[in-house]
PDB file of C-alpha atoms in Angstrom:
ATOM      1  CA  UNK U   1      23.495 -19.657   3.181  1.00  0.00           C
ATOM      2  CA  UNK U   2      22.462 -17.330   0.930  1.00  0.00           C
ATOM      3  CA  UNK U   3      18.566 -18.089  -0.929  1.00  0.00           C
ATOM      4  CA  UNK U   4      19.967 -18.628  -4.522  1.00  0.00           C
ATOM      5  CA  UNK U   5      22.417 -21.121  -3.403  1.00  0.00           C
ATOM      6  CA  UNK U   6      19.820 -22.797  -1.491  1.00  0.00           C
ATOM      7  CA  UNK U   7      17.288 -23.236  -4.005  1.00  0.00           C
ATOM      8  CA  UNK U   8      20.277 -24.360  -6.083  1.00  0.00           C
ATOM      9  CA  UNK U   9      21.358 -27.395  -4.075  1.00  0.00           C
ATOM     10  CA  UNK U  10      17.823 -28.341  -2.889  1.00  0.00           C
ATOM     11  CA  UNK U  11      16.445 -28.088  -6.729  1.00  0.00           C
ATOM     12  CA  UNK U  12      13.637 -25.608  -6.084  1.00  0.00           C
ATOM     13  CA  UNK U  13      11.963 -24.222  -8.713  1.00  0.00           C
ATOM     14  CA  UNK U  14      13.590 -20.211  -9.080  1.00  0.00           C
ATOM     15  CA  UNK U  15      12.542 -17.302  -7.757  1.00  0.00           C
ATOM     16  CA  UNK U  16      10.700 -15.969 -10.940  1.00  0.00           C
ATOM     17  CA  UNK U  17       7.888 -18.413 -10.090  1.00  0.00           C
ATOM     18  CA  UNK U  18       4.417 -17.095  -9.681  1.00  0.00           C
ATOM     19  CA  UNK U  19       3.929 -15.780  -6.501  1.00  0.00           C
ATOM     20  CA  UNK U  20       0.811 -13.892  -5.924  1.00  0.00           C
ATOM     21  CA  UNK U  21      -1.842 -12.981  -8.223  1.00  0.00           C
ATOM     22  CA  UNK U  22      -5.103 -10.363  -8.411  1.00  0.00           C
ATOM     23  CA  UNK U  23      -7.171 -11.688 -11.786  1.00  0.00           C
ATOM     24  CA  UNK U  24      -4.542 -11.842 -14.233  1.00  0.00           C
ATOM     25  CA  UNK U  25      -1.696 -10.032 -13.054  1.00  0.00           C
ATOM     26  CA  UNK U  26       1.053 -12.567 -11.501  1.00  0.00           C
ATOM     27  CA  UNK U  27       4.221 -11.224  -9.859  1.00  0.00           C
ATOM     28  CA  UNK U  28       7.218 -13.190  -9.125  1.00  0.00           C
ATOM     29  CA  UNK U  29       8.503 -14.390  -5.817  1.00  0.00           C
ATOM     30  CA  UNK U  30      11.510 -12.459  -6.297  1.00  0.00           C
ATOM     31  CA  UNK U  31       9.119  -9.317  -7.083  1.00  0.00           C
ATOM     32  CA  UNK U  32       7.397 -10.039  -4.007  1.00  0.00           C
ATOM     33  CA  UNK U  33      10.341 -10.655  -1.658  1.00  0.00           C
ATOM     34  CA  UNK U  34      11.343  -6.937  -2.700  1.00  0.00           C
ATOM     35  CA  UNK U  35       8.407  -5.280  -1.944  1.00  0.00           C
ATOM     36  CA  UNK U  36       7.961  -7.045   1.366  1.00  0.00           C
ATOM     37  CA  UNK U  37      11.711  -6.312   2.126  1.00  0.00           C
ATOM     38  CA  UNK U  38      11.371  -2.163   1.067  1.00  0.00           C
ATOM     39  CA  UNK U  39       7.643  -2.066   2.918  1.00  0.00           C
ATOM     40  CA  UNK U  40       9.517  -3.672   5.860  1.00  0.00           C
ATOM     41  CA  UNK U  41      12.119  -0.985   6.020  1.00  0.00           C
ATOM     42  CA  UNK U  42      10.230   2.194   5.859  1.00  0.00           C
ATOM     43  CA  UNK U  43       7.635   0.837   8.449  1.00  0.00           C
ATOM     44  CA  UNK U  44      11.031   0.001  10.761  1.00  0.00           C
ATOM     45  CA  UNK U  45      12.411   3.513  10.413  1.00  0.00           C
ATOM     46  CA  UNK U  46       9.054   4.943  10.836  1.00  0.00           C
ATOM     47  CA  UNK U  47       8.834   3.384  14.061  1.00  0.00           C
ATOM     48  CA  UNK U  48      12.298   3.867  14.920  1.00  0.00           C
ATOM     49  CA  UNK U  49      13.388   0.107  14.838  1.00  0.00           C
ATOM     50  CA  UNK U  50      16.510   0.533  12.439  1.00  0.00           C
ATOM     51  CA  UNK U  51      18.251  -1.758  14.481  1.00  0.00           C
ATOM     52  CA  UNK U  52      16.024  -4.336  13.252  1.00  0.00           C
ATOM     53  CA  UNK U  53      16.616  -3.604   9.873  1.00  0.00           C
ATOM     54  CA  UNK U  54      19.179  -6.649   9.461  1.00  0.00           C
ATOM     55  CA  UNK U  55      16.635  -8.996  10.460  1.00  0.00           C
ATOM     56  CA  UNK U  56      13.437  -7.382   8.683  1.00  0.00           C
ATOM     57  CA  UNK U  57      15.780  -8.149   5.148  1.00  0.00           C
ATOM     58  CA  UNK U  58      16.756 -11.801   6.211  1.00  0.00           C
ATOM     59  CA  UNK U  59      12.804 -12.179   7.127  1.00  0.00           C
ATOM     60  CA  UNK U  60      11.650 -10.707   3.790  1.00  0.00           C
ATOM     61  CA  UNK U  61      13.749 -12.876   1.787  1.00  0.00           C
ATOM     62  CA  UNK U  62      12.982 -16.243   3.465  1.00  0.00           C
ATOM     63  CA  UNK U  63       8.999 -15.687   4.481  1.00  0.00           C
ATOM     64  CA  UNK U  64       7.701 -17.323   1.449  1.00  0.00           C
ATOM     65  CA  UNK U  65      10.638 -20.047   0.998  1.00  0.00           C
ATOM     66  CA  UNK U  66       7.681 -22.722   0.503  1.00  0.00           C
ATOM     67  CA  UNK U  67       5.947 -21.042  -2.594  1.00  0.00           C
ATOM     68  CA  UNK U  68       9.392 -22.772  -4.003  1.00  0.00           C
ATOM     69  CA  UNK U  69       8.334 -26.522  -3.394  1.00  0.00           C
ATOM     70  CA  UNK U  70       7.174 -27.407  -7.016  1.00  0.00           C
ATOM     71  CA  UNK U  71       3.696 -28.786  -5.129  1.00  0.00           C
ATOM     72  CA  UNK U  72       2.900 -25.081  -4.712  1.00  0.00           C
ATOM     73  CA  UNK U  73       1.671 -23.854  -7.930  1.00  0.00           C
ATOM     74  CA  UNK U  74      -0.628 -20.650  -7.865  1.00  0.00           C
ATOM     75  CA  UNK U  75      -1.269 -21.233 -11.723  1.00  0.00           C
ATOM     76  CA  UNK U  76      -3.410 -23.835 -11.500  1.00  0.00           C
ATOM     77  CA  UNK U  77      -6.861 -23.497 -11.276  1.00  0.00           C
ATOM     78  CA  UNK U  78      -6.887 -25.522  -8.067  1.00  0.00           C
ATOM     79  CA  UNK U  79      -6.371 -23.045  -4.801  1.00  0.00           C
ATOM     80  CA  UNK U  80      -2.733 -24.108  -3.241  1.00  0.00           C
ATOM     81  CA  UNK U  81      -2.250 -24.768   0.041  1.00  0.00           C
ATOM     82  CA  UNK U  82      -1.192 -21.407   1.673  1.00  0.00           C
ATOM     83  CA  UNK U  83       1.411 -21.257   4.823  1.00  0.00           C
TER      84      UNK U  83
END
């Protein structure tokens, strides 16, 4: 099932949520997700795993699913709880 879908039918907040943040610059999940994904990919080939690759972009996309739940909020001044 692809994430978009999911996140659909299970009424998760969207990928554009907050993320990660250093002071006061946020970035997206979906930001995130990318750069994990690309960093993923040239440390694969680097190490000549590109028959992993498959995987590494499945694993990128769904290793920070629960920074969806709505209880996860990075925005507030309380720390969240972290996976």
């Amino acid at each position: 099932m692809k994430l978009e879908l999911l996140i659909e039918e299970l009424e998760l907040e969207s990928l554009s949520k907050t993320s990660h943040k250093d002071g006061n610059l946020k970035k997206s999940l979906n930001k995130h997700i990318e750069e994990v994904r690309s960093i993923s990919k040239v440390l694969a080939r680097k190490h000549g795993l590109t028959e992993s690759l498959d995987i590494l972009d499945v694993l990128a996309e769904w290793h920070d699913i629960g920074k969806l739940n709505p209880a996860w909020c990075i925005d507030e001044d309380q720390k969240p709880p972290h996976s």
